[in-house]
Amino acid sequence: MAEKISFKSLIHDISARSGFSQNISRVFVREMAAVIREGLLEDGVVHLTGLGIFRLRDIAERRGRSPASGQEIIIPAHRKVYFKPEKRLRELINKQFKHLKPLSVPEKSVEKEKELDSFNRFLNDSFVDGAIEAKVEKTENLTEIKKKKETVYAPTLVQKPEKKKSISPPPPSYLQEEEQTSRKGLYATILLILLLVFAYMNYWPLDENPVRQQDSPPLQAQQTSMEAPSAPEKTVEKKIKEKAVTKPPDKQAAPEKRALRSHLTRHGESLWRLARRYYDNGYLWPLLYEANHDKIKNPDFMIQGVTLTIPALQGTFEHPTPTDKEMLARGHLRAYKAYRTRNHKEALNHLRVASLYDPGLMEKYSAEIDRQDELLLSTVP
Amino acid sequence: MNTREVLKRISQRMNRPEKETRTLYRHSVGVITDHLASQKSFTIPQLGTFGTVERKERQGYNPHHKKKMSIPRKMVAFFKPARAFKEAVQ
């Protein structure tokens, strides 16, 4: 293990490094030891750069047991010398185990709790902005899903109670291996169910929308034709919303999904989420940002209770029309500006996308684009 | 007491300029850290023994997250003061 080095070879190393004679090096180290002792007795603390801190600590009187006889003795108050290496030195010493980090140990708990818990954790990890909303709907959904998927996943659901029984009594040692493998299977099924729940959760809000989406477009068309010239758009939007809520969907009109709409922001929403909801594609969020740039200061941070305009998309994400392209380019350019002022690393990407959508726009706004970014863009294809 | 005061005192005792003691100090610290980093121990008379030990992996508890954690093994330095030093501080 720890190899010991004699004082002599230590002195040899020091003199070889510093170029001084071994004699001087030895005297130096001895004097250093003496001065450290002196300093400790005087101040109680000695800081040495590159090495660490020597400190004197008062230890109070306490009861103890003699290790030899087991008799209770009183350990008198005394002083002790402590040495704490500098952080750099500690890190240097621990270099070989540097990569090891503390890990949480899985705890055994009731199956049901675990399922919910891991479900929550799963949501929190991968779906931060929707987590709060999702937690409320969670229980309801779980039961629903289970009913729905029971037919498909009947074997796994049937297996569960059996395993619970097998776990509860302490199993003999030769069974443990088998149990472990079955447990692995159980975890896998739980994970599978959770994944399904998660997938369902994602589509659930969409199921709700079509009701509103389907009846609002024709209404909106009527409203705009009647009122748009006189009234500002916002009031029209609100009226549409009210009517959409009060009127039952009497007609199954052709789903004109890409119409102009409005949206009242709620807790946990983001531009990305809204773009995904209204355009089926999160990458179109700059469109929303462009249309509502006067209401949104930071595109990464949404304020709840704001009515946003949801502009219409004429084409699709894959095949945008020229007007779509121009709007998207503007949106990306605005996102670029927002990110550039915040020194966000995404800035250049938005500039690139904007230039792809509408190269003409870049020349128009070249005054607002950072010179360096322009250069970078021209070098990178 | 800090390094500067220590070096000042050493140069007074050795009757040598502080510049020399400073270089000597720098190089001795380098040697000591190198030896400790390569898990070697050594004794300085009248001061004590420096060395390293491996702290084994153990189970800990994170009071904030209320979770059991496994704390990985770690190499740490130790200093064991010499008997004369121990008695001198009493």
mmCIF file of N, CA and C in Angstrom, chain A residues 8-106:
data_model
loop_
_atom_site.group_PDB
_atom_site.id
_atom_site.type_symbol
_atom_site.label_atom_id
_atom_site.label_comp_id
_atom_site.label_asym_id
_atom_site.label_seq_id
_atom_site.Cartn_x
_atom_site.Cartn_y
_atom_site.Cartn_z
ATOM 1 N N LYS A 8 15.635 11.170 4.474
ATOM 2 C CA LYS A 8 16.839 11.401 3.680
ATOM 3 C C LYS A 8 16.507 11.577 2.200
ATOM 4 N N SER A 9 15.665 10.656 1.683
ATOM 5 C CA SER A 9 15.364 10.744 0.258
ATOM 6 C C SER A 9 14.456 11.949 -0.031
ATOM 7 N N LEU A 10 13.657 12.324 0.973
ATOM 8 C CA LEU A 10 12.838 13.532 0.810
ATOM 9 C C LEU A 10 13.744 14.753 0.627
ATOM 10 N N ILE A 11 14.758 14.830 1.501
ATOM 11 C CA ILE A 11 15.716 15.932 1.407
ATOM 12 C C ILE A 11 16.454 15.900 0.082
ATOM 13 N N HIS A 12 16.769 14.689 -0.343
ATOM 14 C CA HIS A 12 17.471 14.523 -1.615
ATOM 15 C C HIS A 12 16.627 15.087 -2.761
ATOM 16 N N ASP A 13 15.359 14.749 -2.742
ATOM 17 C CA ASP A 13 14.462 15.233 -3.797
ATOM 18 C C ASP A 13 14.383 16.759 -3.793
ATOM 19 N N ILE A 14 14.280 17.316 -2.583
ATOM 20 C CA ILE A 14 14.148 18.779 -2.503
ATOM 21 C C ILE A 14 15.393 19.464 -3.017
ATOM 22 N N SER A 15 16.532 18.945 -2.632
ATOM 23 C CA SER A 15 17.770 19.600 -3.067
ATOM 24 C C SER A 15 17.969 19.430 -4.568
ATOM 25 N N ALA A 16 17.556 18.276 -5.098
ATOM 26 C CA ALA A 16 17.690 18.055 -6.534
ATOM 27 C C ALA A 16 16.800 19.032 -7.298
ATOM 28 N N ARG A 17 15.639 19.312 -6.741
ATOM 29 C CA ARG A 17 14.712 20.206 -7.436
ATOM 30 C C ARG A 17 15.124 21.660 -7.331
ATOM 31 N N SER A 18 15.512 22.052 -6.111
ATOM 32 C CA SER A 18 15.734 23.479 -5.904
ATOM 33 C C SER A 18 17.150 23.902 -6.284
ATOM 34 N N GLY A 19 18.065 22.942 -6.358
ATOM 35 C CA GLY A 19 19.432 23.293 -6.710
ATOM 36 C C GLY A 19 20.280 23.667 -5.501
ATOM 37 N N PHE A 20 19.659 23.705 -4.329
ATOM 38 C CA PHE A 20 20.446 23.965 -3.118
ATOM 39 C C PHE A 20 21.083 22.676 -2.633
ATOM 40 N N SER A 21 22.079 22.807 -1.768
ATOM 41 C CA SER A 21 22.744 21.604 -1.246
ATOM 42 C C SER A 21 21.800 20.854 -0.313
ATOM 43 N N GLN A 22 22.090 19.574 -0.140
ATOM 44 C CA GLN A 22 21.234 18.767 0.743
ATOM 45 C C GLN A 22 21.274 19.301 2.161
ATOM 46 N N ASN A 23 22.422 19.831 2.522
ATOM 47 C CA ASN A 23 22.597 20.356 3.877
ATOM 48 C C ASN A 23 21.624 21.495 4.131
ATOM 49 N N ILE A 24 21.611 22.449 3.170
ATOM 50 C CA ILE A 24 20.728 23.601 3.330
ATOM 51 C C ILE A 24 19.271 23.153 3.305
ATOM 52 N N SER A 25 18.959 22.225 2.401
ATOM 53 C CA SER A 25 17.580 21.734 2.304
ATOM 54 C C SER A 25 17.153 21.112 3.620
ATOM 55 N N ARG A 26 18.048 20.321 4.211
ATOM 56 C CA ARG A 26 17.700 19.656 5.462
ATOM 57 C C ARG A 26 17.447 20.678 6.562
ATOM 58 N N VAL A 27 18.354 21.654 6.650
ATOM 59 C CA VAL A 27 18.199 22.688 7.667
ATOM 60 C C VAL A 27 16.882 23.422 7.451
ATOM 61 N N PHE A 28 16.593 23.698 6.182
ATOM 62 C CA PHE A 28 15.355 24.424 5.868
ATOM 63 C C PHE A 28 14.128 23.657 6.364
ATOM 64 N N VAL A 29 14.077 22.338 6.025
ATOM 65 C CA VAL A 29 12.898 21.555 6.414
ATOM 66 C C VAL A 29 12.782 21.471 7.932
ATOM 67 N N ARG A 30 13.894 21.301 8.599
ATOM 68 C CA ARG A 30 13.880 21.238 10.067
ATOM 69 C C ARG A 30 13.409 22.564 10.652
ATOM 70 N N GLU A 31 13.929 23.663 10.089
ATOM 71 C CA GLU A 31 13.521 24.980 10.588
ATOM 72 C C GLU A 31 12.033 25.225 10.330
ATOM 73 N N MET A 32 11.586 24.726 9.153
ATOM 74 C CA MET A 32 10.177 24.903 8.838
ATOM 75 C C MET A 32 9.326 24.192 9.882
ATOM 76 N N ALA A 33 9.723 22.959 10.224
ATOM 77 C CA ALA A 33 8.974 22.209 11.234
ATOM 78 C C ALA A 33 8.955 22.978 12.551
ATOM 79 N N ALA A 34 10.103 23.537 12.910
ATOM 80 C CA ALA A 34 10.198 24.266 14.175
ATOM 81 C C ALA A 34 9.308 25.498 14.147
ATOM 82 N N VAL A 35 9.306 26.212 13.002
ATOM 83 C CA VAL A 35 8.514 27.444 12.909
ATOM 84 C C VAL A 35 7.020 27.114 12.933
ATOM 85 N N ILE A 36 6.651 25.990 12.291
ATOM 86 C CA ILE A 36 5.236 25.583 12.327
ATOM 87 C C ILE A 36 4.814 25.335 13.770
ATOM 88 N N ARG A 37 5.666 24.689 14.522
ATOM 89 C CA ARG A 37 5.339 24.414 15.927
ATOM 90 C C ARG A 37 5.209 25.715 16.716
ATOM 91 N N GLU A 38 6.173 26.575 16.471
ATOM 92 C CA GLU A 38 6.143 27.879 17.154
ATOM 93 C C GLU A 38 4.861 28.628 16.834
ATOM 94 N N GLY A 39 4.593 28.696 15.541
ATOM 95 C CA GLY A 39 3.418 29.446 15.080
ATOM 96 C C GLY A 39 2.129 28.891 15.659
ATOM 97 N N LEU A 40 2.051 27.569 15.721
ATOM 98 C CA LEU A 40 0.848 26.948 16.266
ATOM 99 C C LEU A 40 0.683 27.321 17.735
ATOM 100 N N LEU A 41 1.780 27.317 18.447
ATOM 101 C CA LEU A 41 1.688 27.646 19.874
ATOM 102 C C LEU A 41 1.341 29.113 20.083
ATOM 103 N N GLU A 42 1.798 29.954 19.148
ATOM 104 C CA GLU A 42 1.519 31.384 19.289
ATOM 105 C C GLU A 42 0.105 31.736 18.851
ATOM 106 N N ASP A 43 -0.224 31.376 17.607
ATOM 107 C CA ASP A 43 -1.497 31.802 17.003
ATOM 108 C C ASP A 43 -2.564 30.715 17.044
ATOM 109 N N GLY A 44 -2.135 29.474 17.115
ATOM 110 C CA GLY A 44 -3.101 28.370 17.043
ATOM 111 C C GLY A 44 -3.441 27.988 15.621
ATOM 112 N N VAL A 45 -2.895 28.704 14.632
ATOM 113 C CA VAL A 45 -3.183 28.360 13.247
ATOM 114 C C VAL A 45 -2.010 28.785 12.367
ATOM 115 N N VAL A 46 -1.648 27.940 11.417
ATOM 116 C CA VAL A 46 -0.581 28.262 10.470
ATOM 117 C C VAL A 46 -1.068 27.927 9.064
ATOM 118 N N HIS A 47 -1.141 28.950 8.214
ATOM 119 C CA HIS A 47 -1.528 28.725 6.813
ATOM 120 C C HIS A 47 -0.268 28.566 5.986
ATOM 121 N N LEU A 48 -0.240 27.537 5.189
ATOM 122 C CA LEU A 48 0.891 27.362 4.283
ATOM 123 C C LEU A 48 0.361 27.228 2.862
ATOM 124 N N THR A 49 0.732 28.183 2.006
ATOM 125 C CA THR A 49 0.236 28.173 0.641
ATOM 126 C C THR A 49 0.706 26.920 -0.087
ATOM 127 N N GLY A 50 -0.197 26.287 -0.786
ATOM 128 C CA GLY A 50 0.155 25.100 -1.567
ATOM 129 C C GLY A 50 0.092 23.821 -0.760
ATOM 130 N N LEU A 51 0.012 23.957 0.557
ATOM 131 C CA LEU A 51 -0.001 22.766 1.403
ATOM 132 C C LEU A 51 -1.318 22.649 2.170
ATOM 133 N N GLY A 52 -1.603 23.614 3.009
ATOM 134 C CA GLY A 52 -2.847 23.554 3.778
ATOM 135 C C GLY A 52 -2.753 24.336 5.061
ATOM 136 N N ILE A 53 -3.636 23.980 5.978
ATOM 137 C CA ILE A 53 -3.723 24.709 7.236
ATOM 138 C C ILE A 53 -3.448 23.763 8.401
ATOM 139 N N PHE A 54 -2.536 24.168 9.279
ATOM 140 C CA PHE A 54 -2.349 23.464 10.549
ATOM 141 C C PHE A 54 -3.156 24.227 11.588
ATOM 142 N N ARG A 55 -3.896 23.495 12.388
ATOM 143 C CA ARG A 55 -4.770 24.148 13.342
ATOM 144 C C ARG A 55 -4.737 23.409 14.662
ATOM 145 N N LEU A 56 -4.827 24.170 15.727
ATOM 146 C CA LEU A 56 -4.918 23.572 17.060
ATOM 147 C C LEU A 56 -6.369 23.580 17.485
ATOM 148 N N ARG A 57 -6.837 22.479 18.027
ATOM 149 C CA ARG A 57 -8.227 22.449 18.458
ATOM 150 C C ARG A 57 -8.290 21.969 19.905
ATOM 151 N N ASP A 58 -9.140 22.638 20.659
ATOM 152 C CA ASP A 58 -9.334 22.221 22.053
ATOM 153 C C ASP A 58 -10.374 21.112 22.095
ATOM 154 N N ILE A 59 -10.027 20.029 22.708
ATOM 155 C CA ILE A 59 -10.964 18.919 22.858
ATOM 156 C C ILE A 59 -11.412 18.903 24.313
ATOM 157 N N ALA A 60 -12.727 18.897 24.497
ATOM 158 C CA ALA A 60 -13.257 18.933 25.859
ATOM 159 C C ALA A 60 -13.103 17.564 26.530
ATOM 160 N N GLU A 61 -13.169 17.599 27.843
ATOM 161 C CA GLU A 61 -13.089 16.364 28.618
ATOM 162 C C GLU A 61 -14.285 15.468 28.294
ATOM 163 N N ARG A 62 -14.056 14.186 28.205
ATOM 164 C CA ARG A 62 -15.185 13.283 27.927
ATOM 165 C C ARG A 62 -14.929 11.916 28.549
ATOM 166 N N ARG A 63 -16.018 11.150 28.632
ATOM 167 C CA ARG A 63 -15.908 9.800 29.178
ATOM 168 C C ARG A 63 -15.547 8.842 28.050
ATOM 169 N N GLY A 64 -14.766 7.866 28.400
ATOM 170 C CA GLY A 64 -14.419 6.868 27.406
ATOM 171 C C GLY A 64 -14.153 5.552 28.099
ATOM 172 N N ARG A 65 -13.766 4.583 27.310
ATOM 173 C CA ARG A 65 -13.461 3.284 27.903
ATOM 174 C C ARG A 65 -12.031 2.908 27.545
ATOM 175 N N SER A 66 -11.355 2.389 28.468
ATOM 176 C CA SER A 66 -9.996 1.938 28.171
ATOM 177 C C SER A 66 -10.069 0.735 27.239
ATOM 178 N N PRO A 67 -9.440 0.796 26.103
ATOM 179 C CA PRO A 67 -9.535 -0.325 25.165
ATOM 180 C C PRO A 67 -8.921 -1.613 25.702
ATOM 181 N N ALA A 68 -8.019 -1.478 26.653
ATOM 182 C CA ALA A 68 -7.350 -2.679 27.170
ATOM 183 C C ALA A 68 -8.219 -3.392 28.204
ATOM 184 N N SER A 69 -8.704 -2.645 29.206
ATOM 185 C CA SER A 69 -9.430 -3.286 30.294
ATOM 186 C C SER A 69 -10.936 -3.152 30.185
ATOM 187 N N GLY A 70 -11.413 -2.238 29.344
ATOM 188 C CA GLY A 70 -12.849 -2.034 29.239
ATOM 189 C C GLY A 70 -13.396 -1.192 30.363
ATOM 190 N N GLN A 71 -12.517 -0.687 31.195
ATOM 191 C CA GLN A 71 -12.949 0.137 32.317
ATOM 192 C C GLN A 71 -13.294 1.546 31.846
ATOM 193 N N GLU A 72 -14.273 2.150 32.537
ATOM 194 C CA GLU A 72 -14.645 3.506 32.155
ATOM 195 C C GLU A 72 -13.612 4.464 32.720
ATOM 196 N N ILE A 73 -13.109 5.348 31.829
ATOM 197 C CA ILE A 73 -12.132 6.331 32.278
ATOM 198 C C ILE A 73 -12.549 7.702 31.762
ATOM 199 N N ILE A 74 -11.978 8.692 32.333
ATOM 200 C CA ILE A 74 -12.269 10.046 31.868
ATOM 201 C C ILE A 74 -11.088 10.511 31.042
ATOM 202 N N ILE A 75 -11.402 10.883 29.774
ATOM 203 C CA ILE A 75 -10.350 11.403 28.921
ATOM 204 C C ILE A 75 -10.248 12.893 29.200
ATOM 205 N N PRO A 76 -9.111 13.344 29.683
ATOM 206 C CA PRO A 76 -9.016 14.751 30.071
ATOM 207 C C PRO A 76 -9.024 15.680 28.861
ATOM 208 N N ALA A 77 -9.388 16.932 29.099
ATOM 209 C CA ALA A 77 -9.373 17.925 28.032
ATOM 210 C C ALA A 77 -7.956 18.077 27.516
ATOM 211 N N HIS A 78 -7.827 18.167 26.204
ATOM 212 C CA HIS A 78 -6.488 18.304 25.639
ATOM 213 C C HIS A 78 -6.558 19.079 24.341
ATOM 214 N N ARG A 79 -5.415 19.327 23.784
ATOM 215 C CA ARG A 79 -5.372 20.031 22.501
ATOM 216 C C ARG A 79 -4.812 19.090 21.442
ATOM 217 N N LYS A 80 -5.333 19.266 20.244
ATOM 218 C CA LYS A 80 -4.942 18.368 19.177
ATOM 219 C C LYS A 80 -4.526 19.182 17.965
ATOM 220 N N VAL A 81 -3.573 18.636 17.220
ATOM 221 C CA VAL A 81 -3.138 19.310 16.000
ATOM 222 C C VAL A 81 -3.881 18.705 14.820
ATOM 223 N N TYR A 82 -4.486 19.565 14.027
ATOM 224 C CA TYR A 82 -5.152 19.104 12.804
ATOM 225 C C TYR A 82 -4.471 19.704 11.597
ATOM 226 N N PHE A 83 -4.440 18.932 10.559
ATOM 227 C CA PHE A 83 -3.925 19.462 9.298
ATOM 228 C C PHE A 83 -4.975 19.249 8.225
ATOM 229 N N LYS A 84 -5.360 20.334 7.579
ATOM 230 C CA LYS A 84 -6.319 20.215 6.480
ATOM 231 C C LYS A 84 -5.624 20.612 5.194
ATOM 232 N N PRO A 85 -5.487 19.668 4.268
ATOM 233 C CA PRO A 85 -4.816 20.006 3.011
ATOM 234 C C PRO A 85 -5.644 21.006 2.214
ATOM 235 N N GLU A 86 -4.951 21.768 1.408
ATOM 236 C CA GLU A 86 -5.621 22.706 0.515
ATOM 237 C C GLU A 86 -6.498 21.944 -0.464
ATOM 238 N N LYS A 87 -7.479 22.656 -1.006
ATOM 239 C CA LYS A 87 -8.402 21.990 -1.924
ATOM 240 C C LYS A 87 -7.666 21.379 -3.115
ATOM 241 N N ARG A 88 -6.711 22.140 -3.638
ATOM 242 C CA ARG A 88 -5.976 21.654 -4.810
ATOM 243 C C ARG A 88 -5.237 20.353 -4.486
ATOM 244 N N LEU A 89 -4.661 20.338 -3.295
ATOM 245 C CA LEU A 89 -3.915 19.141 -2.881
ATOM 246 C C LEU A 89 -4.877 17.964 -2.668
ATOM 247 N N ARG A 90 -6.024 18.261 -2.054
ATOM 248 C CA ARG A 90 -7.015 17.194 -1.851
ATOM 249 C C ARG A 90 -7.435 16.596 -3.170
ATOM 250 N N GLU A 91 -7.670 17.474 -4.142
ATOM 251 C CA GLU A 91 -8.097 16.984 -5.456
ATOM 252 C C GLU A 91 -6.997 16.172 -6.124
ATOM 253 N N LEU A 92 -5.770 16.645 -5.937
ATOM 254 C CA LEU A 92 -4.637 15.941 -6.538
ATOM 255 C C LEU A 92 -4.508 14.535 -5.956
ATOM 256 N N ILE A 93 -4.713 14.431 -4.654
ATOM 257 C CA ILE A 93 -4.595 13.135 -3.985
ATOM 258 C C ILE A 93 -5.722 12.202 -4.420
ATOM 259 N N ASN A 94 -6.902 12.763 -4.596
ATOM 260 C CA ASN A 94 -8.063 11.934 -4.930
ATOM 261 C C ASN A 94 -8.229 11.745 -6.433
ATOM 262 N N LYS A 95 -7.192 12.033 -7.179
ATOM 263 C CA LYS A 95 -7.301 12.034 -8.645
ATOM 264 C C LYS A 95 -7.852 10.719 -9.192
ATOM 265 N N GLN A 96 -7.408 9.605 -8.629
ATOM 266 C CA GLN A 96 -7.793 8.315 -9.214
ATOM 267 C C GLN A 96 -9.273 7.990 -8.997
ATOM 268 N N PHE A 97 -9.898 8.589 -7.971
ATOM 269 C CA PHE A 97 -11.330 8.323 -7.742
ATOM 270 C C PHE A 97 -12.178 9.545 -8.067
ATOM 271 N N LYS A 98 -11.597 10.442 -8.828
ATOM 272 C CA LYS A 98 -12.266 11.701 -9.123
ATOM 273 C C LYS A 98 -13.608 11.491 -9.811
ATOM 274 N N HIS A 99 -13.670 10.483 -10.663
ATOM 275 C CA HIS A 99 -14.868 10.285 -11.487
ATOM 276 C C HIS A 99 -16.041 9.746 -10.680
ATOM 277 N N LEU A 100 -15.790 9.233 -9.457
ATOM 278 C CA LEU A 100 -16.866 8.623 -8.678
ATOM 279 C C LEU A 100 -17.733 9.690 -8.035
ATOM 280 N N LYS A 101 -19.032 9.528 -8.195
ATOM 281 C CA LYS A 101 -19.972 10.492 -7.623
ATOM 282 C C LYS A 101 -20.959 9.744 -6.722
ATOM 283 N N PRO A 102 -21.482 10.423 -5.703
ATOM 284 C CA PRO A 102 -22.473 9.755 -4.861
ATOM 285 C C PRO A 102 -23.712 9.365 -5.665
ATOM 286 N N LEU A 103 -24.220 8.192 -5.406
ATOM 287 C CA LEU A 103 -25.403 7.704 -6.126
ATOM 288 C C LEU A 103 -26.488 7.388 -5.118
ATOM 289 N N SER A 104 -27.726 7.565 -5.552
ATOM 290 C CA SER A 104 -28.814 7.220 -4.649
ATOM 291 C C SER A 104 -29.048 5.721 -4.694
ATOM 292 N N VAL A 105 -29.285 5.157 -3.529
ATOM 293 C CA VAL A 105 -29.516 3.726 -3.428
ATOM 294 C C VAL A 105 -31.012 3.473 -3.562
ATOM 295 N N PRO A 106 -31.423 2.586 -4.449
ATOM 296 C CA PRO A 106 -32.857 2.320 -4.582
ATOM 297 C C PRO A 106 -33.423 1.722 -3.310
#
